[in-house]
Amino acid sequence: MSPTNPARQATARAAKRDEFATGSLERPIPSGANAPGFGSDVAAETLRALNIPYIALNPGASYRGLHDSIVNYLGNETPQMLLCLHEEAAVAIAHGYAKVTGTPMAAAVHSNVGLFHATMAMFNAWCDRMPVIVLGATGPVDAMKRRPWIDWIHTASDQGAIVRNFTKWDDQPASPGAAREALLRAYWLANAAPKAPVYINLDAEMQESRLAEQLPPIDPARFTPPIETAAPADLIARAAQMLKAAKRPLIYAGRVSRSPEGWNARIALAEAINARVVTDLKIGAAFPTDHPLYAGATRGVAPDSFEADLVLSLDWVDLGGALRGGATSFKIIQVSLDQNLHNGWSMDYQALPPVDLFLAADPDVVVPALLAALAPATAGGSAKPRYAPVFSPVAPKQLGDDALTNEHIAYALCQAVGERPITLTHLPLSWDAEWWPFRHPLDQIGGDGGGGVGGGPGISVGAALALQGSGRLPIGICGDGDYMMGVTALWTAAHYRIPLLIVVANNRSFFNDELHQERVARIRGRPVENRWIGQRISDPDVDMAGMARAQGALGFGPLTEMRELKSTFEEALTAVEQGHVAVVDVRVKPGYTAAMTAAMTRKTE
Ligand SMILES: Cc1ncc(C[n+]2csc(CCOP(=O)(O)OP(=O)(O)O)c2C)c(N)n1
Ligand SMILES: [Mg+2]
């Protein structure tokens, strides 16, 4: 696969932007400014040069210079501002956008306080290895320039320290020229695998100072060269030998791109070596789940259960955890660049896996190389996914009539969706991969990354933004706790006419933690009946649909019966096709799938 320059990919995307309603909104009157006059104009111009399509933000005085430059110098396009009601939503939207496109948009947050709000979403994007360019600002670094009180509380001597442990790089450039270079470097680094958020802190004084002289023009593409990380040919040959020799190879299809070519190459590789393939709902779809070689989505199932004699991990999240307790009877090939991001603060690097052959390379580059080494004639994927993105509802299982479950949601929604191409932008904690087939890398884009509840709505809005014009209908299914923590992201979708369906799997509880309380009670011989106290979200029940309507979205429900589900989903999907944001509140009974409960309770007994 040939590398593509991220800046050039973004150009095409930015050109498409105008086709949607979003791009026609909030058009400023012309300012007449046609040359950069201030430090922040240079920063804004650099975002334009990098073709950053959007900047999700919550405003603040610390970056009022940049704000003015985007509106009055750039005319509020490339990037276009997307106003958010909370900084966590701003970053989550950028995270969701990156999950679909693989490239970053920007988010802007005000000084230390806005950055504090943004931290959880930045941590989610970090753990998810997704690129986000977070712009921030500090009050004037020069104390002589600070306004009394407010500029002092909103100035920190090392603001980047707030997020340094979970960003790939941060900087506080001291001049317009340095700001330009910092933004180019930020874009370049955020886009190089392993991808991750970066943070640039623009000094208020630098933004607002008049430009003493024009900067010499530069070609941004030359400062953001694509980095393709291939494995050396001798290691590919060794890996191919091992794969050929294996009798029961197992592929752990982990963090891979959304590219259809990469998808087809993985199918071709699995078929070439007759390997079973395991995937993970935490990350985006990596293999067709109705392929005969598909072996299921694992929550840390050991390969012993497949009697594998060789494991090929394509950057699997937590390979060490998956192999715990049974890695002696088979060989392990690991393909990953993730070690380049590991630091001493976050343990999100997971357990250290045993490895027999390590390929420090991009899995999307390695798979076609392995195919070529195995069978040169069949190498090279086609541009179209071999599995058409057409859904058929899953066969109904024993679905009771008494109380709805997430499985009812899956079944009725899948039926209502019919043949429409959709993207599942978020799934609740208790979701089973068997309920919904994935046949395209954009059928599902994975979870929140860092286990930070509240990311679901924002990530879904960002994914929906990126999917505009793709013909895919975005559907996010969120727990009620997740929905309520991130619900204000929906206002941004409603305001900027970003069509999206959110289904709330509403068990009226932070139910995950009820299970934890039950476990503790059991271990301590105390009443499990009390597990709901401090967990249940009822009395009063929250009006989920009302929270949608309050922000200009359509609200349906609460639904309590199976017969209401399909028709309401159909109505909501039609509304989304017409450009609306719709929320359907489905009351589900508290309870998790057996697999989820088992995964949660492992190691805690
Ligand atoms: C920011 C944050 N706060 C708290 C938690 C702990 N936590 C994990 S799952 C969960 C419950 C989430 O509730 P909901 O989205 O309704 O899903 P449910 O468990 O009910 O299916 C909580 C509170 C977390 N992971 N992240
Ligand atoms: Mg819940």
XYZ file of C-alpha atoms and ligand atoms in Angstrom:
632
model
C 0.000 0.000 0.000
C 1.477 3.294 -0.966
C 1.723 5.928 1.742
C -0.456 8.963 1.280
C 0.338 12.359 2.622
C -2.099 13.142 5.458
C -2.263 16.794 4.446
C -3.295 15.811 0.905
C -5.939 13.362 2.177
C -7.323 16.193 4.240
C -7.505 18.445 1.172
C -9.959 16.127 -0.521
C -12.000 15.904 2.646
C -12.056 19.667 3.116
C -13.180 20.130 -0.492
C -16.164 17.835 0.167
C -17.136 19.799 3.260
C -19.073 22.419 1.352
C -21.545 19.837 0.075
C -23.153 19.588 3.524
C -25.321 21.942 5.502
C -22.609 22.247 8.142
C -20.348 24.182 5.800
C -23.011 26.747 4.947
C -23.626 27.716 8.574
C -22.174 30.593 10.568
C -20.761 32.499 7.611
C -19.038 35.693 8.783
C -19.325 38.989 6.962
C -16.080 39.640 5.033
C -13.414 41.394 7.084
C -11.278 42.511 4.195
C -8.178 41.012 5.822
C -6.109 39.374 3.121
C -2.684 39.136 4.687
C -1.674 37.945 8.132
C -1.421 40.883 10.501
C -1.083 39.215 13.882
C 0.610 36.215 15.464
C -2.649 34.276 15.622
C -3.232 34.875 11.887
C -0.076 32.858 11.249
C -1.333 30.020 13.462
C -4.723 30.071 11.705
C -3.077 30.178 8.289
C -1.066 27.092 9.211
C -4.230 25.194 10.143
C -5.555 26.184 6.699
C -2.337 25.063 5.019
C -2.712 21.686 6.728
C -6.320 21.502 5.518
C -7.694 20.999 9.008
C -11.410 20.901 8.145
C -12.935 21.643 11.560
C -11.968 22.966 14.958
C -14.335 21.895 17.752
C -14.117 24.371 20.583
C -15.383 26.015 23.670
C -14.307 29.672 23.680
C -12.109 31.583 26.102
C -10.200 34.845 26.347
C -6.831 33.095 26.276
C -7.300 32.336 22.597
C -9.458 35.257 21.557
C -6.695 36.184 19.105
C -6.864 32.810 17.354
C -10.673 32.903 17.477
C -10.668 36.235 15.647
C -8.164 34.935 13.099
C -10.299 31.912 12.251
C -13.485 33.984 11.893
C -12.200 37.213 10.385
C -9.005 36.207 8.619
C -9.927 32.698 7.411
C -13.665 33.418 7.028
C -14.499 30.486 9.328
C -13.599 27.747 6.909
C -10.782 25.202 6.807
C -11.035 25.053 9.701
C -14.683 25.762 10.416
C -15.523 26.268 14.071
C -17.842 23.779 15.738
C -19.039 25.269 18.989
C -19.287 22.734 21.810
C -20.972 23.093 25.183
C -18.122 21.351 27.012
C -14.437 20.823 26.228
C -14.758 17.079 26.787
C -17.284 17.042 23.928
C -14.943 19.088 21.713
C -12.115 16.567 22.042
C -14.460 13.558 21.877
C -15.844 14.906 18.583
C -12.316 15.212 17.191
C -11.624 11.688 18.475
C -14.675 10.277 16.694
C -13.701 12.096 13.500
C -10.251 10.499 13.629
C -11.718 7.043 14.242
C -13.459 7.257 10.858
C -10.891 9.137 8.798
C -7.595 8.159 10.450
C -6.610 11.845 10.244
C -6.915 14.610 12.818
C -9.161 17.608 13.079
C -8.509 20.194 15.763
C -10.060 21.073 19.096
C -9.463 24.315 20.983
C -9.777 24.666 24.745
C -9.349 27.693 26.990
C -6.195 27.945 29.132
C -5.773 25.593 32.101
C -9.493 25.346 32.957
C -10.634 24.288 29.481
C -7.756 21.847 29.329
C -8.830 20.355 32.650
C -12.267 19.652 31.145
C -10.664 18.168 28.046
C -8.387 15.727 29.845
C -10.605 12.665 29.950
C -11.414 12.838 26.264
C -7.705 13.310 25.523
C -6.933 10.238 27.607
C -9.573 8.255 25.698
C -8.044 9.310 22.365
C -4.559 8.498 23.674
C -5.508 4.960 24.715
C -7.336 4.551 21.393
C -4.196 5.692 19.490
C -6.182 8.337 17.603
C -4.748 11.634 16.324
C -6.264 14.857 17.676
C -4.666 18.304 17.516
C -5.611 20.099 20.714
C -4.927 23.821 20.673
C -4.880 25.730 23.887
C -3.603 28.969 25.231
C -2.204 30.531 28.322
C -2.669 33.977 29.734
C 0.261 36.270 28.861
C 3.523 34.538 29.748
C 4.960 38.025 30.333
C 3.570 38.969 33.780
C 3.693 42.665 32.838
C 0.979 42.038 30.238
C -1.479 40.204 32.538
C -4.823 41.670 33.552
C -5.360 41.578 37.296
C -6.636 38.322 38.837
C -8.169 36.452 35.888
C -5.022 36.346 33.722
C -3.068 35.180 36.758
C -5.328 32.281 37.697
C -5.462 31.208 34.059
C -1.725 31.203 33.529
C 0.407 28.214 34.516
C 4.146 27.976 34.133
C 3.923 24.555 32.479
C 0.384 24.091 31.240
C 1.347 21.198 28.965
C 2.198 19.222 32.113
C -1.545 18.694 32.642
C -1.686 16.436 29.586
C 1.952 15.543 28.882
C 1.576 11.988 30.165
C -1.091 11.155 27.634
C -0.132 13.219 24.607
C 2.523 12.360 22.079
C 4.025 15.820 22.069
C 3.310 19.310 23.351
C 4.797 22.747 22.859
C 4.396 26.392 23.822
C 5.836 28.336 20.872
C 7.106 31.833 21.676
C 6.759 33.525 18.279
C 4.516 33.301 15.185
C 7.291 31.504 13.267
C 7.686 29.016 16.093
C 3.900 28.566 16.237
C 3.836 27.694 12.542
C 6.586 25.153 13.007
C 4.925 23.729 16.142
C 1.636 23.194 14.304
C 3.365 21.480 11.386
C 5.269 19.229 13.779
C 2.123 18.547 15.806
C 0.228 17.475 12.692
C 3.129 15.355 11.485
C 3.648 13.585 14.815
C -0.054 13.072 15.550
C -0.368 11.328 12.176
C 2.640 9.037 12.505
C 1.818 5.581 13.870
C 1.224 5.027 16.686
C -1.089 7.998 16.331
C -2.050 10.042 19.378
C -3.244 13.475 20.542
C -0.840 16.434 20.665
C -1.205 19.736 22.510
C -0.059 23.193 21.384
C -0.304 26.042 23.859
C -0.426 29.464 22.191
C 0.644 32.344 24.424
C -2.077 35.030 24.416
C 0.514 37.746 23.987
C 2.084 35.987 20.996
C -1.353 35.571 19.388
C -2.336 39.199 19.818
C 0.938 40.886 18.908
C 1.173 42.569 15.508
C 3.380 40.795 13.006
C 6.647 42.685 12.684
C 7.271 41.133 9.265
C 5.727 38.521 6.977
C 7.083 34.977 7.324
C 8.624 33.417 4.223
C 6.156 31.027 2.520
C 6.658 27.298 2.991
C 5.246 24.093 1.522
C 3.547 22.298 4.433
C 3.682 18.927 2.640
C 7.483 19.002 2.847
C 7.293 19.434 6.620
C 4.813 16.625 7.141
C 6.358 13.793 5.103
C 4.431 10.529 5.352
C 6.139 7.918 7.469
C 5.608 4.398 6.226
C 6.876 1.761 8.587
C 7.486 -1.503 6.775
C 9.212 -4.573 8.179
C 12.601 -5.582 6.746
C 12.357 -8.204 3.984
C 14.271 -10.863 5.934
C 11.835 -10.629 8.847
C 8.863 -10.826 6.464
C 10.415 -13.947 4.947
C 10.880 -15.496 8.409
C 7.315 -14.674 9.389
C 6.031 -16.159 6.119
C 8.023 -19.341 6.838
C 6.479 -19.609 10.288
C 2.981 -19.031 8.908
C 3.513 -21.672 6.215
C 4.747 -24.194 8.752
C 1.843 -23.584 11.136
C -0.967 -26.149 11.133
C -3.497 -24.122 13.136
C -2.561 -20.448 12.895
C -4.668 -17.868 14.699
C -4.758 -14.174 13.771
C -5.534 -11.617 16.446
C -6.779 -8.778 14.208
C -6.179 -5.723 16.369
C -5.518 -2.026 15.707
C -5.686 -1.753 11.929
C -6.850 1.012 9.602
C -10.335 1.599 8.163
C -9.019 1.010 4.646
C -10.980 -1.453 2.454
C -7.702 -2.549 0.806
C -6.265 -3.446 4.198
C -9.492 -5.296 5.028
C -9.281 -7.352 1.835
C -5.601 -8.081 2.390
C -6.382 -9.507 5.854
C -9.078 -11.746 4.345
C -6.635 -12.892 1.664
C -3.957 -13.625 4.281
C -6.323 -15.602 6.507
C -7.500 -17.580 3.488
C -3.962 -18.136 2.199
C -2.844 -19.754 5.464
C -6.269 -21.007 6.587
C -6.035 -19.059 9.843
C -8.888 -18.506 12.286
C -9.362 -14.806 13.066
C -10.330 -13.159 16.332
C -11.416 -9.509 16.652
C -12.088 -7.059 19.470
C -15.145 -4.792 19.883
C -12.969 -2.231 21.713
C -11.380 -1.316 18.393
C -12.774 -0.891 14.893
C -13.973 -3.795 12.753
C -10.965 -5.705 11.414
C -12.422 -8.812 9.754
C -15.815 -9.898 8.381
C -17.647 -11.480 11.258
C -19.603 -13.836 9.009
C -16.514 -15.182 7.243
C -16.056 -18.941 7.693
C -12.639 -18.315 9.270
C -13.976 -15.833 11.820
C -13.603 -17.203 15.324
C -15.348 -14.512 17.383
C -14.661 -11.365 19.330
C -12.614 -12.160 22.367
C -12.472 -10.419 25.671
C -9.109 -11.905 26.485
C -9.734 -15.519 25.453
C -6.495 -17.499 25.443
C -5.503 -19.021 22.100
C -5.436 -22.458 23.752
C -9.141 -22.596 23.201
C -8.482 -22.605 19.456
C -5.652 -25.151 19.774
C -3.497 -22.735 17.836
C 0.133 -23.564 17.151
C 0.951 -20.028 16.011
C -0.478 -16.614 16.859
C -0.086 -13.660 14.526
C -1.002 -10.484 16.416
C -1.771 -7.454 14.272
C -1.228 -4.868 16.991
C -3.700 -6.565 19.328
C -4.673 -4.470 22.348
C -3.314 -6.337 25.368
C -1.650 -9.303 23.699
C 0.031 -10.133 26.997
C -3.354 -10.292 28.708
C -4.833 -12.466 25.967
C -1.936 -14.926 26.230
C -1.861 -15.086 30.019
C -1.663 -18.603 31.305
C -1.115 -20.473 28.061
C 1.553 -19.136 25.747
C 3.973 -22.052 25.914
C 2.526 -24.398 23.311
C 2.632 -22.062 20.341
C 4.806 -19.484 18.608
C 3.922 -15.796 18.637
C 4.499 -13.170 15.954
C 3.749 -9.649 17.088
C 3.318 -6.769 14.603
C 3.206 -3.459 16.418
C 4.629 0.040 16.640
C 2.943 0.689 19.942
C 6.139 0.413 21.993
C 7.169 3.785 20.521
C 4.462 5.471 22.596
C 4.913 3.745 25.940
C 5.857 5.986 28.826
C 6.376 5.635 32.545
C 3.109 7.205 33.614
C 0.250 5.296 31.996
C 0.054 1.518 32.158
C -2.181 1.439 29.101
C 0.663 -0.451 27.387
C -0.684 -3.566 29.139
C 1.134 -6.773 30.111
C 4.435 -7.633 28.430
C 3.702 -10.409 25.910
C 6.125 -13.238 25.078
C 7.128 -12.908 21.403
C 9.113 -15.202 19.073
C 9.274 -12.839 16.112
C 8.685 -9.123 16.441
C 7.893 -6.906 13.454
C 8.122 -3.261 14.463
C 5.904 -2.123 11.607
C 2.432 -1.031 10.601
C 0.103 -4.057 10.328
C -1.525 -2.552 7.224
C 1.880 -2.555 5.532
C 2.953 -5.950 6.847
C -0.091 -7.966 5.751
C 0.319 -7.331 1.988
C 4.053 -8.001 2.362
C 3.321 -11.351 4.042
C 0.848 -12.178 1.292
C 3.454 -11.413 -1.350
C 5.997 -13.597 0.438
C 3.499 -16.462 0.773
C 1.981 -16.398 -2.705
C 3.305 -13.684 -4.971
C 0.607 -14.307 -7.592
C -2.281 -13.509 -5.266
C -0.767 -10.497 -3.538
C -2.306 -7.055 -3.680
C -5.855 -6.355 -2.566
C -8.542 -4.768 -4.697
C -10.014 -1.416 -3.796
C -13.496 -2.726 -3.004
C -14.370 -4.694 0.103
C -15.161 -8.252 -0.854
C -18.012 -8.276 1.591
C -20.617 -5.780 0.530
C -21.830 -3.490 3.334
C -25.349 -4.923 3.343
C -26.949 -6.068 6.562
C -29.431 -8.800 7.183
C -30.949 -9.062 10.639
C -29.491 -11.734 12.884
C -31.687 -14.736 13.552
C -33.762 -14.179 16.681
C -32.731 -16.086 19.727
C -34.804 -16.720 22.823
C -35.978 -13.156 23.207
C -38.338 -12.869 26.135
C -41.315 -10.500 26.111
C -41.094 -9.321 29.698
C -38.272 -6.824 29.651
C -36.106 -5.587 26.834
C -32.371 -6.264 26.652
C -29.538 -4.978 24.486
C -30.088 -8.029 22.305
C -33.632 -6.832 21.566
C -32.190 -3.463 20.584
C -29.689 -5.152 18.271
C -32.306 -7.337 16.649
C -34.961 -4.670 16.093
C -32.429 -2.051 14.986
C -30.768 -4.423 12.549
C -34.188 -5.173 11.045
C -35.094 -1.497 10.832
C -31.740 -0.676 9.219
C -32.315 -3.291 6.524
C -30.036 -2.768 3.542
C -28.813 0.677 4.521
C -25.038 1.012 4.993
C -24.503 2.156 8.568
C -21.645 2.720 10.990
C -21.973 1.702 14.615
C -20.195 4.668 16.167
C -20.460 3.402 19.740
C -21.662 0.286 21.533
C -22.729 -0.207 25.143
C -20.569 -2.230 27.488
C -22.727 -5.320 27.143
C -22.831 -5.961 23.418
C -22.205 -9.261 21.742
C -20.412 -9.383 18.398
C -22.793 -12.118 17.253
C -25.769 -9.777 17.283
C -24.697 -7.740 14.267
C -22.482 -8.762 11.344
C -19.590 -6.526 10.289
C -18.621 -6.690 6.616
C -16.739 -3.461 6.104
C -14.074 -1.653 8.152
C -16.505 1.220 8.746
C -19.336 -0.984 10.009
C -18.038 -0.457 13.545
C -15.340 1.905 14.794
C -14.638 0.596 18.292
C -15.020 2.002 21.781
C -13.873 4.983 23.785
C -10.292 3.737 24.125
C -9.605 4.740 27.691
C -12.667 3.386 29.485
C -13.733 6.947 30.253
C -17.520 6.800 30.435
C -19.168 9.784 28.740
C -17.279 9.528 25.461
C -20.084 7.810 23.537
C -22.138 10.821 22.441
C -19.169 13.014 21.470
C -17.352 10.245 19.617
C -20.596 9.495 17.764
C -21.039 13.149 16.759
C -17.441 13.296 15.481
C -17.854 10.052 13.555
C -21.143 11.331 12.099
C -19.386 14.529 11.035
C -16.731 12.503 9.207
C -19.345 10.225 7.620
C -21.327 13.095 6.069
C -21.661 12.406 2.374
C -20.362 8.831 2.680
C -23.819 7.303 2.318
C -23.366 5.653 5.715
C -25.822 6.337 8.458
C -24.171 6.802 11.865
C -25.723 4.987 14.826
C -24.349 5.265 18.356
C -25.707 2.998 21.075
C -24.889 4.375 24.501
C -25.562 3.284 28.063
C -27.712 5.746 29.996
C -24.753 6.696 32.200
C -22.564 7.271 29.152
C -25.307 9.237 27.413
C -25.946 11.565 30.309
C -22.281 12.310 30.948
C -21.719 13.307 27.323
C -25.204 14.400 26.272
C -24.392 18.035 25.464
C -22.369 16.893 22.449
C -25.764 16.426 20.780
C -26.344 20.159 20.694
C -23.315 20.512 18.425
C -24.743 17.850 16.096
C -28.177 19.510 16.081
C -26.763 22.985 15.597
C -24.438 22.030 12.729
C -27.021 19.729 11.080
C -24.928 16.587 11.506
C -27.343 13.655 11.081
C -26.997 10.972 13.747
C -29.030 8.343 15.555
C -28.344 7.688 19.221
C -30.026 4.767 20.936
C -29.896 4.866 24.717
C -29.630 1.392 26.236
C -31.290 2.684 29.358
C -31.066 0.316 32.302
C -31.499 3.283 34.659
C -28.272 2.465 36.382
C -24.506 2.679 36.339
C -25.062 -1.032 36.138
C -21.475 -2.093 35.601
C -20.799 -1.025 39.140
C -23.825 -2.793 40.541
C -22.072 -5.985 39.526
C -18.949 -4.861 41.326
C -20.930 -4.155 44.504
C -22.589 -7.521 44.205
C -19.215 -9.197 43.989
C -17.839 -7.378 46.986
C -20.952 -8.198 48.992
C -20.662 -11.851 48.012
C -17.008 -12.077 48.961
C -17.736 -10.392 52.297
C -20.914 -12.351 53.037
C -23.054 -9.216 53.008
C -26.506 -8.701 51.364
C -26.217 -8.584 47.568
C -29.694 -7.028 47.509
C -28.078 -3.697 48.359
C -25.972 -3.577 45.207
C -28.227 -0.939 43.601
C -27.742 1.723 46.271
C -25.603 4.546 44.971
C -25.913 3.091 41.443
C -29.537 3.280 40.253
C -30.561 6.336 38.212
C -34.287 6.415 38.941
C -36.776 8.193 41.213
C -36.960 10.394 39.329
C -36.288 8.609 36.046
C -34.363 10.838 33.691
C -36.174 11.867 30.516
C -33.549 10.835 27.958
C -35.673 11.852 24.962
C -36.375 15.154 26.683
C -32.651 15.808 27.019
C -32.437 15.359 23.245
C -35.413 17.600 22.522
C -34.070 20.274 24.854
C -31.082 20.579 22.506
C -32.945 20.616 19.208
C -32.733 16.884 18.475
C -35.705 14.555 18.046
C -36.496 12.428 21.082
C -38.351 9.083 21.019
C -39.379 6.935 23.948
C -39.006 5.668 26.573
C -39.822 2.385 24.810
C -40.621 -0.619 26.926
C -42.042 -3.189 24.502
C -40.550 -5.127 21.619
C -43.382 -4.284 19.250
C -42.588 -0.561 19.571
C -38.903 -0.946 18.813
C -38.736 -1.668 15.102
C -41.313 0.934 14.041
C -39.741 3.619 16.223
C -36.265 2.811 14.925
C -37.649 3.035 11.382
C -39.152 6.443 12.114
C -35.940 7.652 13.716
C -33.776 6.336 10.866
C -35.971 8.127 8.326
C -35.577 11.333 10.314
C -31.803 10.901 10.328
C -31.854 10.340 6.582
C -33.640 13.666 6.341
C -30.819 15.328 8.231
C -31.989 15.179 11.851
C -30.342 14.129 15.062
C -32.576 11.537 16.732
C -32.410 9.856 20.124
C -34.384 6.741 21.011
C -34.643 5.863 24.695
C -35.073 2.109 25.200
C -35.675 0.858 28.732
C -33.637 -2.304 29.087
C -33.481 -4.504 32.115
C -30.247 -4.392 34.052
C -28.062 -7.334 33.107
C -25.014 -8.197 31.074
C -24.188 -11.003 28.683
C -22.473 -14.014 30.228
C -19.239 -13.181 28.329
C -19.234 -9.621 29.635
C -19.922 -10.674 33.203
C -17.148 -13.278 32.991
C -14.678 -10.732 31.600
C -15.570 -8.239 34.334
C -15.220 -10.654 37.179
C -11.975 -12.337 36.148
C -9.120 -11.815 38.587
C -11.343 -10.174 41.157
C -12.543 -13.224 42.999
C -15.448 8.786 33.718
C -15.817 7.497 34.338
N -16.504 7.480 35.502
C -16.834 6.304 36.082
C -16.463 5.126 35.527
C -16.797 3.797 36.201
N -17.805 3.113 35.407
C -17.489 2.118 34.561
S -18.799 1.516 33.746
C -19.825 2.570 34.557
C -21.311 2.525 34.316
C -21.695 3.160 33.032
O -23.089 3.263 32.985
P -23.870 3.055 31.649
O -23.240 3.819 30.563
O -25.296 3.317 31.937
O -23.643 1.517 31.305
P -24.195 0.233 32.102
O -23.079 -0.232 32.988
O -25.394 0.639 32.860
O -24.486 -0.788 31.050
C -19.131 3.388 35.425
C -19.763 4.432 36.270
C -15.711 5.188 34.320
N -15.266 4.095 33.711
N -15.428 6.376 33.747
Mg -26.786 2.105 32.539
